[in-house]
Backbone as JSON Lines, residues from 0, in Angstrom:
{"i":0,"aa":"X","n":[-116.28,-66.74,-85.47],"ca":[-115.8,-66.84,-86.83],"c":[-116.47,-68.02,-87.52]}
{"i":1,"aa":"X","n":[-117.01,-68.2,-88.81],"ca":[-117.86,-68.92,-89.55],"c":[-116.51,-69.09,-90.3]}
{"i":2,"aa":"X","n":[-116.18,-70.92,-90.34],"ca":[-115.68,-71.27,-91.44],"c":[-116.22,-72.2,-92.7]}
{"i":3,"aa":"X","n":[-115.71,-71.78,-93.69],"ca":[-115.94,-72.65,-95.13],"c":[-114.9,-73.79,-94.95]}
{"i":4,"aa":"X","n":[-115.63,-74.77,-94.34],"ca":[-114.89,-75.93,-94.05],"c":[-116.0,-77.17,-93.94]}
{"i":5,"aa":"X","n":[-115.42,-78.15,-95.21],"ca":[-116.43,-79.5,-94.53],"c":[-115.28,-80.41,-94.49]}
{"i":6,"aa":"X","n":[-115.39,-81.58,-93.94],"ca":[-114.62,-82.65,-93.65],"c":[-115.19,-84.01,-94.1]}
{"i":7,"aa":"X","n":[-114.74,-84.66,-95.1],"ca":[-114.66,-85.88,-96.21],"c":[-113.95,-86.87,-96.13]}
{"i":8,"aa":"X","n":[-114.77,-88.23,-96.26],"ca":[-113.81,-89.23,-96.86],"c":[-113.74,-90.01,-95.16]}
{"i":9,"aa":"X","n":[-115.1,-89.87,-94.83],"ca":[-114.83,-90.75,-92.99],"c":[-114.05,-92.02,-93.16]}
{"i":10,"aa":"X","n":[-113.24,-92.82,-92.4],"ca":[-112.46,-93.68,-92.54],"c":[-113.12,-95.07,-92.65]}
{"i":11,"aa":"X","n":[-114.51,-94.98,-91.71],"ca":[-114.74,-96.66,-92.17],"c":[-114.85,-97.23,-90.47]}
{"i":12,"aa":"X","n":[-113.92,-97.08,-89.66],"ca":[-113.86,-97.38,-88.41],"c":[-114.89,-96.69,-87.32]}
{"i":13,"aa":"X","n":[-114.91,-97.38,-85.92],"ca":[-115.28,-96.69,-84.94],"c":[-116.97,-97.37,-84.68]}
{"i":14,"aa":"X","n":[-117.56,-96.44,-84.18],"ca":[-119.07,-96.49,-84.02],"c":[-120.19,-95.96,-85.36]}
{"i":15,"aa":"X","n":[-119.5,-95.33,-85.79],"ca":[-120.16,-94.32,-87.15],"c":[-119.36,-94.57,-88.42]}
{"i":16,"aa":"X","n":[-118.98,-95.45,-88.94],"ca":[-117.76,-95.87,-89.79],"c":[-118.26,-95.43,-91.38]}
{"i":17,"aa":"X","n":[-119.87,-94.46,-91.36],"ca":[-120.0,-93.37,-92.67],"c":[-120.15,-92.35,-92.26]}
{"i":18,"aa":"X","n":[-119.52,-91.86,-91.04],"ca":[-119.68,-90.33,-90.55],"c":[-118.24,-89.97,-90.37]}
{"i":19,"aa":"X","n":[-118.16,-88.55,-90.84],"ca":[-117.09,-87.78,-90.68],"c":[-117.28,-87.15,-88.93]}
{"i":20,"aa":"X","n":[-116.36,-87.56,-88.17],"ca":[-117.06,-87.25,-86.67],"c":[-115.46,-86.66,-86.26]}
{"i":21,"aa":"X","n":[-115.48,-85.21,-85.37],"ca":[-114.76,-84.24,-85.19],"c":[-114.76,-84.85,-83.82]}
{"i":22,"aa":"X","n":[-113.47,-85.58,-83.26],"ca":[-113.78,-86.41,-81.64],"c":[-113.11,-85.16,-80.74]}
{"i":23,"aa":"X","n":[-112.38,-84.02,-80.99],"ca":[-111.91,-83.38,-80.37],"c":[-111.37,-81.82,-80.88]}
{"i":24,"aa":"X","n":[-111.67,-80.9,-80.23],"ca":[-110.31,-79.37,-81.16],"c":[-109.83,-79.03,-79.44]}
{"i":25,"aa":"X","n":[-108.53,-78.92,-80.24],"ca":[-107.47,-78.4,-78.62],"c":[-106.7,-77.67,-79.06]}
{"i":26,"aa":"X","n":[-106.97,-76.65,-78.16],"ca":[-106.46,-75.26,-78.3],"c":[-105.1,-75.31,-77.95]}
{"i":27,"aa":"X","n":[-104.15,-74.31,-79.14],"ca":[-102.51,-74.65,-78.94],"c":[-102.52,-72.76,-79.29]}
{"i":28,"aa":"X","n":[-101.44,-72.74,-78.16],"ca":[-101.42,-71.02,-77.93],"c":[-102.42,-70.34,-78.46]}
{"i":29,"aa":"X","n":[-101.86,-69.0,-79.01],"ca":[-103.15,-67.96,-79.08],"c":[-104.15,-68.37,-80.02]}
{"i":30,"aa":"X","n":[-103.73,-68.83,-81.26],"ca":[-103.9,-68.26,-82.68],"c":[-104.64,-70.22,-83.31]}
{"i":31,"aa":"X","n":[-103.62,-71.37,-82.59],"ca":[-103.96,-72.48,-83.48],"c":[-104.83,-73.6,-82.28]}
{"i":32,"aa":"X","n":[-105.71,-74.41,-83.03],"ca":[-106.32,-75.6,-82.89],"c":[-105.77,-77.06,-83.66]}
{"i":33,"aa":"X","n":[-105.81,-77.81,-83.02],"ca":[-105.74,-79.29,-83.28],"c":[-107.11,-79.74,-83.21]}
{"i":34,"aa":"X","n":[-107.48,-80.2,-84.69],"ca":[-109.04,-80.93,-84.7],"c":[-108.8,-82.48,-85.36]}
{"i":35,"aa":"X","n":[-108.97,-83.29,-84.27],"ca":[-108.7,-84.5,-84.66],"c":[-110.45,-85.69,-84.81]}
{"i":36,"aa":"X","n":[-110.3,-86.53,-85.78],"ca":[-111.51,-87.05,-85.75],"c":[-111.56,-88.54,-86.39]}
{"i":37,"aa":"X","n":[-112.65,-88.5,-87.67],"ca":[-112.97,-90.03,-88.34],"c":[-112.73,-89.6,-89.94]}
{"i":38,"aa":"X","n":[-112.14,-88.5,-90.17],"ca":[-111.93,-88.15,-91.89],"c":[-110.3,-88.15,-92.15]}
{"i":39,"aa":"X","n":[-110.68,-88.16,-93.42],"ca":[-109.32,-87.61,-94.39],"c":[-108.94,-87.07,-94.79]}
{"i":40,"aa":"X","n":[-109.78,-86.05,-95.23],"ca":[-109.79,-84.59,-96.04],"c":[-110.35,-83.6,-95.19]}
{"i":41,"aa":"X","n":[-109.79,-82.65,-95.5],"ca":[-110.65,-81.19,-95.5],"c":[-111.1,-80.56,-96.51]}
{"i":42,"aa":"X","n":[-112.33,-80.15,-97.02],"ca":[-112.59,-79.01,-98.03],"c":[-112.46,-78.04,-97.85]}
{"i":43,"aa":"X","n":[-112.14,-77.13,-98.04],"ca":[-111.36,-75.45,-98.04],"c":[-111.86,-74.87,-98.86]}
{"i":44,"aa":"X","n":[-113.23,-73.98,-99.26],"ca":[-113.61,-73.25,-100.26],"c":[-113.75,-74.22,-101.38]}
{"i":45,"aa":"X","n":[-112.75,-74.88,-102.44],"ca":[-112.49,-75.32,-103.3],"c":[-111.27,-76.71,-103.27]}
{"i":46,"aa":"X","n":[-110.76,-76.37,-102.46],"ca":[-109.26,-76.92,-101.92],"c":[-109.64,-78.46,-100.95]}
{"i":47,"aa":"X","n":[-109.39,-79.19,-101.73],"ca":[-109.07,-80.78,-100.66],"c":[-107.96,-81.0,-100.43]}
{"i":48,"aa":"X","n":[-107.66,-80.71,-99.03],"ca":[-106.54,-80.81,-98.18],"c":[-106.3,-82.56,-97.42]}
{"i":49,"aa":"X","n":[-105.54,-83.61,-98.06],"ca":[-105.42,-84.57,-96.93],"c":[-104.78,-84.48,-95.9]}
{"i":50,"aa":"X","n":[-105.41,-84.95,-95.05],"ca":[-104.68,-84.96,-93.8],"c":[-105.26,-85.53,-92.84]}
{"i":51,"aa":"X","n":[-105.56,-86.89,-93.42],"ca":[-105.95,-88.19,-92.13],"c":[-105.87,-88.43,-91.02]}
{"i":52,"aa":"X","n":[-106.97,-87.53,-90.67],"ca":[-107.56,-87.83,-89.03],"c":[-107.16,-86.3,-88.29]}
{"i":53,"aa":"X","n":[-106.1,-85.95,-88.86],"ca":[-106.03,-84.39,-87.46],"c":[-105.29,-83.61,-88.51]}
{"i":54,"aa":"X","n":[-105.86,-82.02,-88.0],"ca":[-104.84,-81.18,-88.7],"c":[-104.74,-80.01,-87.75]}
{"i":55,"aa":"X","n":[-103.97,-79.34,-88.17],"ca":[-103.92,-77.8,-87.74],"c":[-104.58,-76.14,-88.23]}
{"i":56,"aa":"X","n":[-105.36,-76.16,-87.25],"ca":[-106.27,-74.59,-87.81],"c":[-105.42,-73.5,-87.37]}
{"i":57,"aa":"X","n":[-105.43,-72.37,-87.76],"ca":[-104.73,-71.06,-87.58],"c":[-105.78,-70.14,-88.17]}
{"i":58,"aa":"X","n":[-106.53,-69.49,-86.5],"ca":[-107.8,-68.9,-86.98],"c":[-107.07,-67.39,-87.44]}
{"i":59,"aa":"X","n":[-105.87,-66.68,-87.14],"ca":[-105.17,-65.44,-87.59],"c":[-105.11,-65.43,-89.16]}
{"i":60,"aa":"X","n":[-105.09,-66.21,-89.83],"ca":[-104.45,-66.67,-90.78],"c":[-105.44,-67.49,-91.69]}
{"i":61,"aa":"X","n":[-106.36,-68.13,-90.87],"ca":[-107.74,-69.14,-91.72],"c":[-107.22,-70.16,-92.39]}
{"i":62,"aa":"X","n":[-106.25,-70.52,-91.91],"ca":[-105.14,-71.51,-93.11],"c":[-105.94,-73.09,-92.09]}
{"i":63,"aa":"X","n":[-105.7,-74.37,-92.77],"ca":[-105.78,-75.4,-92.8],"c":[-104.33,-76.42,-92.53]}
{"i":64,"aa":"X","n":[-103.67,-77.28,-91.92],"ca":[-102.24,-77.5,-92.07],"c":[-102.47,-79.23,-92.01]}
{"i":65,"aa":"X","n":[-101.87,-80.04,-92.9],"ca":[-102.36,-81.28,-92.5],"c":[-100.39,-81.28,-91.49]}
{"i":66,"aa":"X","n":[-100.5,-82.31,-90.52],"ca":[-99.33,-82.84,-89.73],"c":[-98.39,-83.45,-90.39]}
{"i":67,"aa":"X","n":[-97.31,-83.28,-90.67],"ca":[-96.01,-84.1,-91.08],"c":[-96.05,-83.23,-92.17]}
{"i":68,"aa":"X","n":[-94.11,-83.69,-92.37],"ca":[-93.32,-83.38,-93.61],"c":[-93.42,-84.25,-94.9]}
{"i":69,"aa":"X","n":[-94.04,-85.39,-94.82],"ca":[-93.85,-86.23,-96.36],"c":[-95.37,-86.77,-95.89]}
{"i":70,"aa":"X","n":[-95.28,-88.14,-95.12],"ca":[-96.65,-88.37,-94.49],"c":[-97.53,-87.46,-94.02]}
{"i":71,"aa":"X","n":[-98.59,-87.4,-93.77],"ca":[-99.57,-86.96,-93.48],"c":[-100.13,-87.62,-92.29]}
{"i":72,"aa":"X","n":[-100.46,-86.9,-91.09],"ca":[-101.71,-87.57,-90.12],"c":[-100.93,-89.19,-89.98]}
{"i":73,"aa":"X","n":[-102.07,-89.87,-89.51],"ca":[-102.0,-90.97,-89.25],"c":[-102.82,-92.07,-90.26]}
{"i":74,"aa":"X","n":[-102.2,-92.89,-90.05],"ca":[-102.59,-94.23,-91.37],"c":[-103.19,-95.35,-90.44]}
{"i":75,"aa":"X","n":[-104.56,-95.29,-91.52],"ca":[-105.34,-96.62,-90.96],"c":[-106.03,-96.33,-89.71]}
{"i":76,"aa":"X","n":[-106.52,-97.05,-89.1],"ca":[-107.42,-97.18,-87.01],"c":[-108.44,-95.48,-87.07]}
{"i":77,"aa":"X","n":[-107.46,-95.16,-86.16],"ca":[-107.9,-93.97,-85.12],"c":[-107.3,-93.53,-84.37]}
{"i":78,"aa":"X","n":[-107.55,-92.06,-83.97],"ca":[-107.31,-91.12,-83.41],"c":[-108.23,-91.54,-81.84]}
{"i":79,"aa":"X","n":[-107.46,-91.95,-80.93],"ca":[-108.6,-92.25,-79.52],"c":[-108.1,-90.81,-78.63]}
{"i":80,"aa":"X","n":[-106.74,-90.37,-78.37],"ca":[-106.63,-89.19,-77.97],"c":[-105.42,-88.51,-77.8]}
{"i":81,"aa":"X","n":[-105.26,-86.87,-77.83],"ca":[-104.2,-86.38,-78.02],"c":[-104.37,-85.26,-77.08]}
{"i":82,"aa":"X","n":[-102.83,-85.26,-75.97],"ca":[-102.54,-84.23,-75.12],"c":[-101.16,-83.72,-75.64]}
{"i":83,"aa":"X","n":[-101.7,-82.47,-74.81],"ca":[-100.02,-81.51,-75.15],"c":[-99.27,-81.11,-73.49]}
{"i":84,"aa":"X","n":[-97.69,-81.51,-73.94],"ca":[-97.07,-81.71,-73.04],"c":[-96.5,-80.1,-72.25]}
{"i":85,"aa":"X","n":[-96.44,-79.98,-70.88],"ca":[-95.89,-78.4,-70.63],"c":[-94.32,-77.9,-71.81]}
{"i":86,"aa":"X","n":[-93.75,-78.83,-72.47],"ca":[-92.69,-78.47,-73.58],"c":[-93.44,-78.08,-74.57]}
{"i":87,"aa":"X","n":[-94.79,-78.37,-74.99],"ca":[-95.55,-78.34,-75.85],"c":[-95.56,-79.05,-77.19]}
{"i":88,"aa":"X","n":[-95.0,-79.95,-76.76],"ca":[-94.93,-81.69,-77.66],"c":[-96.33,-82.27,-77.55]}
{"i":89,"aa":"X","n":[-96.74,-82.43,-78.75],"ca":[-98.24,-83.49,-78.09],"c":[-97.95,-84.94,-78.36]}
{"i":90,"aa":"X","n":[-98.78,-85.32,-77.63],"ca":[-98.72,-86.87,-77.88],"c":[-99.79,-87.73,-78.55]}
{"i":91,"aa":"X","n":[-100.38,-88.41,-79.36],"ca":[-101.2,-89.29,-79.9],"c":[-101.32,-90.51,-79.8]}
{"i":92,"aa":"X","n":[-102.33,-91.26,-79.46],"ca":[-102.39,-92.24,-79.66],"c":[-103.92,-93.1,-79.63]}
{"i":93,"aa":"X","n":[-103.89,-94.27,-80.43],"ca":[-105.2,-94.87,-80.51],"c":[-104.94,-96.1,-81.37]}
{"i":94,"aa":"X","n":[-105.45,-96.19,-82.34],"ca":[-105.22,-97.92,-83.31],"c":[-105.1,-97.59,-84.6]}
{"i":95,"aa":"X","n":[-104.09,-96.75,-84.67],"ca":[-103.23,-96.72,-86.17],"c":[-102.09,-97.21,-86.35]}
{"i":96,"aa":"X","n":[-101.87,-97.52,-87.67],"ca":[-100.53,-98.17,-87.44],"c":[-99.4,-97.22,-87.93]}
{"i":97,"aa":"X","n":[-99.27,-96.1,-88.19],"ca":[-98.29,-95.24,-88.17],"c":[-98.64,-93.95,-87.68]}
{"i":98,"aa":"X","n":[-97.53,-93.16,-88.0],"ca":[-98.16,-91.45,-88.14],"c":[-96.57,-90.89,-88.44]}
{"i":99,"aa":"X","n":[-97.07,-90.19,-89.68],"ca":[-96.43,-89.43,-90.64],"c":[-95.3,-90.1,-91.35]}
{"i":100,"aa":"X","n":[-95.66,-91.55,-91.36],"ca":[-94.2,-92.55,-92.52],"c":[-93.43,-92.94,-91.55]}
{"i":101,"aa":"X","n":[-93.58,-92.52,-89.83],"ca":[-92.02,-93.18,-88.89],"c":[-92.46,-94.44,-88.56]}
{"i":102,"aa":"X","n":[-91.41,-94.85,-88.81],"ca":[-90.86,-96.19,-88.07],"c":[-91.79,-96.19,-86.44]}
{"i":103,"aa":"X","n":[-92.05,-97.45,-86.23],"ca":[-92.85,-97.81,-84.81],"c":[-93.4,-96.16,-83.9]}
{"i":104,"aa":"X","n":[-94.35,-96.46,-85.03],"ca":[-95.3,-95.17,-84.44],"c":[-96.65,-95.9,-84.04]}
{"i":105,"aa":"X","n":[-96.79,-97.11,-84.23],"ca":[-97.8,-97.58,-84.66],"c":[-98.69,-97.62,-82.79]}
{"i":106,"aa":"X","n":[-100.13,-97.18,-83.12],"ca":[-100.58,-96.65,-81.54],"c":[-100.34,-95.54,-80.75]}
{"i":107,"aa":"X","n":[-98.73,-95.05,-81.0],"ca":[-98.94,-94.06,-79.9],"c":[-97.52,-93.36,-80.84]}
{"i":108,"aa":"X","n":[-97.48,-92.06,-80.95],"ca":[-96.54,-91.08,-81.28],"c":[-96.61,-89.57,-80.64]}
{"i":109,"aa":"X","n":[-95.2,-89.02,-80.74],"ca":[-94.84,-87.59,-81.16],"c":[-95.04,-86.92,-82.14]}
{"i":110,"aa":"X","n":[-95.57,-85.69,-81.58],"ca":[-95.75,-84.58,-82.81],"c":[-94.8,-83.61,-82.26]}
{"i":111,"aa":"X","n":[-94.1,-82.66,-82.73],"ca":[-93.14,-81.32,-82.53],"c":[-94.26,-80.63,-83.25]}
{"i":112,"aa":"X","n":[-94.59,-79.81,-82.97],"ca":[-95.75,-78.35,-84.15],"c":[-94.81,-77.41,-84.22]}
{"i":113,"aa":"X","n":[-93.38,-77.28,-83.81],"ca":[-92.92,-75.92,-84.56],"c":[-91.98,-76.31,-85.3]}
{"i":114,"aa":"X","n":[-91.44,-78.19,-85.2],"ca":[-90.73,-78.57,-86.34],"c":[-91.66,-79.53,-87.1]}
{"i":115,"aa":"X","n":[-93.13,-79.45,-87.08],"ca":[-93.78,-80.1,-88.27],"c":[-93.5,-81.72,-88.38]}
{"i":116,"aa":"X","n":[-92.7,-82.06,-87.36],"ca":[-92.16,-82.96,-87.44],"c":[-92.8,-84.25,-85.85]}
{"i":117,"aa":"X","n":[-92.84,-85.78,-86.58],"ca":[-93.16,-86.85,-85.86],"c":[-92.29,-87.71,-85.84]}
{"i":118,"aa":"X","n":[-92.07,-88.45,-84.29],"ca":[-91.02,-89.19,-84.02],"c":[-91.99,-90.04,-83.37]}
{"i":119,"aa":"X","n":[-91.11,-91.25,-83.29],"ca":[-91.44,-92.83,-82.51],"c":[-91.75,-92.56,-81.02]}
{"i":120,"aa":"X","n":[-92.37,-93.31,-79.94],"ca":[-92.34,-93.03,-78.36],"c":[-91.56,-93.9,-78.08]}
{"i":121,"aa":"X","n":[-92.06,-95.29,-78.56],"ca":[-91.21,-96.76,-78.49],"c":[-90.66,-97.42,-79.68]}
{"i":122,"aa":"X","n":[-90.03,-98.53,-79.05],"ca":[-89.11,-99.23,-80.59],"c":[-90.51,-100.53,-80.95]}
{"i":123,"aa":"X","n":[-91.64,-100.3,-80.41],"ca":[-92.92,-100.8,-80.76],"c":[-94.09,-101.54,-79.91]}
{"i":124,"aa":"X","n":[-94.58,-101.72,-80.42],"ca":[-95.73,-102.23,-79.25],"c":[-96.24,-103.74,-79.77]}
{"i":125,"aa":"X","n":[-97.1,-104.58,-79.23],"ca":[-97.56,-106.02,-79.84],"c":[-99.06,-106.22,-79.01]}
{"i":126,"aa":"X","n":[-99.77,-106.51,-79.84],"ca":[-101.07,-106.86,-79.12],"c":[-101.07,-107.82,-78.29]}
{"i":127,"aa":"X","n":[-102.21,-108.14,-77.04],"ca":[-102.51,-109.35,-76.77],"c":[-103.22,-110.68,-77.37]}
{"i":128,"aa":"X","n":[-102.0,-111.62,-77.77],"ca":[-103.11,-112.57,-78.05],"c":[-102.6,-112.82,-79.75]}
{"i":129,"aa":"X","n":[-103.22,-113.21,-80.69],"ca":[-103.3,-112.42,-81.8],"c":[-104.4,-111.24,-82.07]}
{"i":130,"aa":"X","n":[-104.77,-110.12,-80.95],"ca":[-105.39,-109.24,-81.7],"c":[-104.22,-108.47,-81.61]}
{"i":131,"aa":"X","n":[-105.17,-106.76,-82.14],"ca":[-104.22,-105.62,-82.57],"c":[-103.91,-105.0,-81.82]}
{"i":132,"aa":"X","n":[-102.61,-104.67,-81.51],"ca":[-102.58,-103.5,-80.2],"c":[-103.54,-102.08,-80.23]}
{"i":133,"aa":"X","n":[-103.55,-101.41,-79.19],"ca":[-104.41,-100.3,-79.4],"c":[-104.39,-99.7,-78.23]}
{"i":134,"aa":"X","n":[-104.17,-98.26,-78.21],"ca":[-103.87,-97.48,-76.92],"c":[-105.26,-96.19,-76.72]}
{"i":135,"aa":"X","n":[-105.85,-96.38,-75.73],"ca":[-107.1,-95.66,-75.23],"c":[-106.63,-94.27,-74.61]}
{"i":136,"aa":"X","n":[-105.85,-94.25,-73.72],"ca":[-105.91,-93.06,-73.28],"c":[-104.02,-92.54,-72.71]}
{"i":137,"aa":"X","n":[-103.93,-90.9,-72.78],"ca":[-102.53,-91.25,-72.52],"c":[-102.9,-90.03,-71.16]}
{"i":138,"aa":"X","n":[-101.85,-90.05,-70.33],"ca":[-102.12,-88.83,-69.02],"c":[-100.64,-88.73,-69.09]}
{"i":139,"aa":"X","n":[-100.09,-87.2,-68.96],"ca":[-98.94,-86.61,-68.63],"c":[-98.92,-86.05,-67.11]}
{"i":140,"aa":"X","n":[-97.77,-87.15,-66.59],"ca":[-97.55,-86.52,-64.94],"c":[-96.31,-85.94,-64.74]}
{"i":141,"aa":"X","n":[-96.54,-85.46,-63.31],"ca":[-95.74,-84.52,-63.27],"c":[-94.03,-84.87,-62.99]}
{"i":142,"aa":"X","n":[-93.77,-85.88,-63.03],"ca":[-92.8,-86.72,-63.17],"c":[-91.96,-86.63,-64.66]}
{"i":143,"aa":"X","n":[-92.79,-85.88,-65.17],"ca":[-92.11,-85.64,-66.47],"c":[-92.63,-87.01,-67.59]}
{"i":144,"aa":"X","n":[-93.2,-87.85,-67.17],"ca":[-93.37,-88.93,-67.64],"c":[-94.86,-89.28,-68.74]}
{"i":145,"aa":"X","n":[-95.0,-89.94,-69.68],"ca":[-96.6,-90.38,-69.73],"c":[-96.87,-91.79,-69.67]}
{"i":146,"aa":"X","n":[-98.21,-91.75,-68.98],"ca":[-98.81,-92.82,-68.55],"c":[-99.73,-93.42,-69.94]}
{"i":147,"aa":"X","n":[-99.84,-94.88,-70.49],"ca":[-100.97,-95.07,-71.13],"c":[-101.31,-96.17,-71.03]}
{"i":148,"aa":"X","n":[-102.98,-96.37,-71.53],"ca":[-103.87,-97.88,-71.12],"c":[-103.86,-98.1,-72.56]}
{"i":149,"aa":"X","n":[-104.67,-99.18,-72.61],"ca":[-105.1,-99.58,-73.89],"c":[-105.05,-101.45,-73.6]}
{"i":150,"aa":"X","n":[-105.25,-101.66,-74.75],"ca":[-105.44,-102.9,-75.63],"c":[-103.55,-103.6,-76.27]}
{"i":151,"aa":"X","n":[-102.55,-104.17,-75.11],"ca":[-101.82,-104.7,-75.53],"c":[-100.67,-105.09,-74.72]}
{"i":152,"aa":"X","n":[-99.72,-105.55,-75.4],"ca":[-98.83,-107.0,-74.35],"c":[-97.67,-106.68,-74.0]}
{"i":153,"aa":"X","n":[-96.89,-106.04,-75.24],"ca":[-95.18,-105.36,-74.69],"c":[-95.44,-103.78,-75.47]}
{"i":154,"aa":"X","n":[-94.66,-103.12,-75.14],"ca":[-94.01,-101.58,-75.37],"c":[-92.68,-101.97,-75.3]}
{"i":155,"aa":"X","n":[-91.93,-101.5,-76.34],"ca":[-90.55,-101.19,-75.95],"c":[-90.09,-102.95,-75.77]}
{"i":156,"aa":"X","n":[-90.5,-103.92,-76.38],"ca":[-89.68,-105.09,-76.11],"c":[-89.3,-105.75,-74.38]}
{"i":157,"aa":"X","n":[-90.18,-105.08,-73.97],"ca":[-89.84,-105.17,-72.37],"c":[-90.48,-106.84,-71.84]}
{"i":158,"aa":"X","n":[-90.91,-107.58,-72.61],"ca":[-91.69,-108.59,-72.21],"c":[-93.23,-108.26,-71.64]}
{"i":159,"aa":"X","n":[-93.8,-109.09,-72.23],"ca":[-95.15,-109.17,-70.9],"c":[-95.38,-108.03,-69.77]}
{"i":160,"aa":"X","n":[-95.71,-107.0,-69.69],"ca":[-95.82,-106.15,-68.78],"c":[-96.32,-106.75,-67.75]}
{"i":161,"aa":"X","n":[-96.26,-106.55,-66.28],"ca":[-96.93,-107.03,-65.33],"c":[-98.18,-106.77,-65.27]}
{"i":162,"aa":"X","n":[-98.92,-105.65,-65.81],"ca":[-100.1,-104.66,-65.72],"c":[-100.84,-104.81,-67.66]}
{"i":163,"aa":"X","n":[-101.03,-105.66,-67.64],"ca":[-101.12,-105.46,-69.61],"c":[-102.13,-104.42,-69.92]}
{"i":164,"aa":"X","n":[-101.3,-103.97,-70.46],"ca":[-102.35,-102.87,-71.14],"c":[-102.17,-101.56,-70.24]}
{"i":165,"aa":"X","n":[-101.39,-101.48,-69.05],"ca":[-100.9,-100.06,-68.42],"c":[-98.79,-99.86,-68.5]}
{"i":166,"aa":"X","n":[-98.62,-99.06,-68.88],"ca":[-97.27,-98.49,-69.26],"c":[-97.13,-97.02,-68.65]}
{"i":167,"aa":"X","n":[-95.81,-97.12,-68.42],"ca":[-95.14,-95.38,-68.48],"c":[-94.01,-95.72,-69.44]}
């Protein structure tokens, strides 16, 4: 399938900070994709769609969906990476400081895709040092649990982690 789709408005960050760069598409059941990257927009034929940093494709349908009910996507950083859970919750995270207007989303959040809807993981995170926090990678085990690295000092108010920068 050939789509009429370009992607606008690269954020500024990263390695390429004037390139619109597509870092990932992950396939969600039959019909939809998650394409997350370094833009803000989508062009659609005619149509500029925001939706900062990731949206939802529906190749049945050819539709475009940006994430969230009021907010949009994620604000500010980056998108470093997003898995989907066997409930089929995905998870996000990288060096933004929100996603979709919630409260301590900042680095790492919930997405629901059949309630459109984003929730908090933690009551927040704090960098090391005075830099910025920032979360690299997340792994879902079979413990029911997720694991993530990154760039920072507490999650969840827990103090000083023993491991900085590794959490469940």
């Amino acid at each position: 399938t050939n789509l009429d789709m370009r992607l606008d408005n690269p954020t500024g960050f990263g390695k390429h900070p004037d390139l619109c760069v597509v870092e990932n598409i992950i396939p969600y059941g039959e019909n939809d994709y998650f394409i997350y990257g370094t833009f803000d927009t989508v062009v659609r034929d005619v149509t500029c769609i925001e939706v900062n940093k990731i949206f939802r494709y529906n190749k049945a349908t050819n539709t475009v969906t940006a994430l969230g009910q009021s907010a949009k996507g994620v604000a500010d950083g980056e998108i470093h990476k997003v898995i989907v859970t066997p409930s089929g919750d995905m998870f996000v995270v990288g060096s933004f400081t929100a996603a979709g207007g919630v409260a301590n989303t900042a680095c790492i959040a919930k997405y629901n895709p059949g309630a459109d809807t984003w929730s908090s993981v933690s009551s927040g995170i704090t960098g090391l040092g005075a830099g910025y926090p920032e979360i690299f990678d997340v792994e879902y085990a079979s413990d029911d649990r997720i694991y993530v690295s990154g760039k920072f000092a507490t999650i969840d108010d827990l103090g000083t982690l023993p491991f900085e920068g590794i959490a469940r």
